[in-house]
Coordinates of C-alpha atoms in Angstrom, one line a residue:
M1 CA -10.1 -11.3 15.0
L2 CA -8.3 -8.2 17.0
K3 CA -10.9 -5.1 16.5
T4 CA -8.8 -2.1 15.5
K5 CA -9.8 1.5 15.5
G6 CA -8.0 3.3 12.5
Y7 CA -8.0 6.6 9.8
A8 CA -9.2 5.5 6.1
A9 CA -9.4 6.9 3.1
Q10 CA -12.9 5.1 1.4
V11 CA -12.2 6.5 -2.1
A12 CA -9.1 8.0 -3.6
K13 CA -9.1 11.1 -3.1
A14 CA -11.1 11.3 0.0
P15 CA -10.0 12.5 2.7
L16 CA -9.2 10.2 5.6
A17 CA -11.9 9.7 8.3
P18 CA -12.5 7.6 11.3
Y19 CA -12.9 3.6 10.2
A20 CA -12.9 0.3 12.7
F21 CA -11.8 -2.4 11.3
E22 CA -10.3 -6.0 12.1
R23 CA -6.3 -7.4 12.2
R24 CA -5.7 -10.7 12.2
E25 CA -4.8 -12.7 15.5
V26 CA -0.7 -13.1 16.2
R27 CA 0.7 -16.2 14.8
D28 CA 3.6 -17.7 15.8
H29 CA 6.2 -15.5 15.0
D30 CA 4.1 -12.0 15.0
V31 CA 4.5 -8.8 17.3
L32 CA 1.1 -6.6 18.1
V33 CA 2.5 -3.1 18.7
D34 CA 0.5 -0.9 20.4
I35 CA 1.1 2.1 17.8
Q36 CA 1.8 5.3 19.8
Y37 CA 3.1 7.5 16.4
C38 CA 2.9 7.2 12.8
G39 CA 4.7 9.7 10.6
V40 CA 3.5 11.3 7.7
C41 CA 5.3 10.3 4.3
H42 CA 4.2 12.2 0.8
S43 CA 3.9 8.4 -0.2
D44 CA 0.8 8.2 2.1
I45 CA -0.8 11.0 0.3
H46 CA 0.6 9.7 -3.4
Q47 CA -0.9 6.0 -2.2
A48 CA -4.3 7.7 -1.0
R49 CA -4.7 9.9 -3.6
D50 CA -3.9 6.5 -5.6
E51 CA -1.6 8.9 -8.1
W52 CA 0.5 6.1 -8.4
G53 CA -2.6 3.8 -9.7
G54 CA -3.4 0.5 -8.4
A55 CA -4.6 1.3 -4.8
I56 CA -6.5 -0.9 -2.7
F57 CA -9.5 0.8 -0.6
P58 CA -10.7 1.2 2.1
M59 CA -6.8 2.5 2.5
V60 CA -5.2 3.1 5.9
P61 CA -1.9 4.3 5.1
G62 CA 1.0 4.9 7.2
H63 CA 4.5 2.9 7.1
E64 CA 7.0 5.1 9.8
I65 CA 5.5 3.3 12.9
T66 CA 7.0 3.4 16.6
G67 CA 5.2 1.9 19.8
V68 CA 5.1 -0.9 22.3
V69 CA 4.8 -4.6 22.0
A70 CA 1.3 -6.1 23.6
R71 CA 1.8 -9.4 22.8
V72 CA 3.9 -11.8 20.8
G73 CA 3.5 -15.2 19.2
K74 CA 4.9 -18.5 21.3
H75 CA 7.6 -18.6 18.7
V76 CA 8.9 -14.8 18.7
T77 CA 12.4 -14.5 20.2
K78 CA 13.4 -11.4 19.5
F79 CA 11.0 -9.3 21.6
K80 CA 8.8 -8.8 24.4
V81 CA 5.8 -7.2 26.1
G82 CA 6.8 -4.0 26.8
D83 CA 9.6 -3.6 24.4
R84 CA 9.6 -0.1 22.5
V85 CA 9.6 -0.8 18.5
G86 CA 9.3 0.5 15.3
V87 CA 7.9 -0.6 11.6
G88 CA 8.8 0.2 8.7
V89 CA 7.5 -0.3 4.9
F90 CA 7.4 -4.0 5.1
V91 CA 5.6 -6.3 7.5
D92 CA 6.5 -10.0 6.0
S93 CA 7.6 -11.5 3.2
C94 CA 7.8 -15.8 1.7
R95 CA 11.5 -16.7 3.2
E96 CA 11.4 -18.9 0.6
C97 CA 12.4 -17.2 -3.0
E98 CA 16.2 -16.5 -3.5
E99 CA 16.2 -12.6 -2.4
C100 CA 14.5 -13.9 0.8
K101 CA 17.2 -16.1 1.8
S102 CA 19.9 -14.0 0.9
G103 CA 18.6 -11.1 2.9
M104 CA 16.7 -8.9 0.2
E105 CA 13.8 -9.5 1.3
Q106 CA 13.0 -6.1 -0.8
Y107 CA 13.0 -7.7 -4.1
C108 CA 10.7 -10.9 -2.4
D109 CA 7.8 -10.9 -5.3
R110 CA 5.5 -12.1 -2.3
L111 CA 6.8 -9.1 0.1
A112 CA 3.5 -8.0 2.0
Q113 CA 4.0 -3.9 2.1
T114 CA 2.8 -2.2 5.8
Y115 CA -0.4 -1.0 3.8
N116 CA -1.8 -1.0 0.3
S117 CA -0.9 -4.3 -0.1
H118 CA -1.5 -8.2 0.5
E119 CA -0.8 -10.5 3.6
L120 CA 0.8 -13.8 2.0
D121 CA -2.7 -14.9 2.6
G122 CA -4.1 -12.5 0.0
T123 CA -5.3 -9.8 2.9
P124 CA -5.2 -6.6 1.8
T125 CA -2.7 -4.8 4.5
L126 CA -3.8 -1.7 6.9
G127 CA -1.0 0.6 7.6
G128 CA 0.2 2.7 10.9
Y129 CA -2.8 5.5 11.1
S130 CA -4.3 3.2 13.4
D131 CA -3.9 1.9 17.2
K132 CA -2.3 -1.6 16.7
I133 CA -0.9 -3.6 14.0
V134 CA 0.6 -7.5 13.5
V135 CA 4.0 -7.7 12.0
N136 CA 6.2 -11.0 11.5
E137 CA 9.3 -10.2 14.3
D138 CA 11.6 -10.1 11.3
F139 CA 10.3 -6.9 10.0
V140 CA 9.9 -5.2 13.4
L141 CA 13.2 -2.7 14.9
N142 CA 14.3 -2.4 18.4
V143 CA 13.8 1.5 19.5
P144 CA 16.7 2.3 22.1
D145 CA 15.5 4.2 25.2
N146 CA 17.4 7.0 24.4
L147 CA 15.8 7.7 21.0
P148 CA 11.8 9.4 21.7
L149 CA 9.1 7.4 20.0
N150 CA 7.8 10.3 18.2
A151 CA 10.8 11.6 16.6
T152 CA 12.1 7.9 15.4
A153 CA 9.0 7.1 13.3
P154 CA 9.9 9.3 10.2
L155 CA 13.1 7.6 10.7
L156 CA 11.3 4.1 9.5
C157 CA 11.2 5.2 5.9
A158 CA 13.8 8.0 4.5
G159 CA 15.9 7.6 7.3
I160 CA 16.5 3.6 6.8
I161 CA 16.3 3.5 3.6
G162 CA 19.5 5.9 3.2
F163 CA 21.2 3.8 6.3
R164 CA 20.9 0.8 4.4
S165 CA 21.7 2.0 1.2
L166 CA 24.9 3.2 3.1
R167 CA 25.6 -0.4 4.4
L168 CA 25.3 -2.3 1.3
S169 CA 27.6 0.1 -0.7

């Protein structure tokens, strides 16, 4: 297990406080990202306050993540150690359902979100208000050298949603 430091809400409406936890080890198709920046989306606030219901606590929010690849699984082909990357709202999906096979993973019934969700094995996910995260390589994006990581992080929510919508229309 990977010792991780972050900030979590222990219960709804509680302020975020330092929180130590363990992440799973890097699997064959995973990327370990040393988080450099994480945007603050209003969705993070809604979730930590449990304003939409169904929140999982303790909660480490954060889904607008940028950082540097620290380790890759033995079958990872898209990234190498030292790459600048971003992670958005999703960290994994089943890859077996019709939606996944057609490139529409966001409709997967087993979709693993960055936080306030569950990994495919049932483990609760904990987000980017932390020092590292483990993500399947298919849900990691390269960040070009000419884009500052701090300014890129917020693009991984509203920016990417708008881009994908325009691309698919």
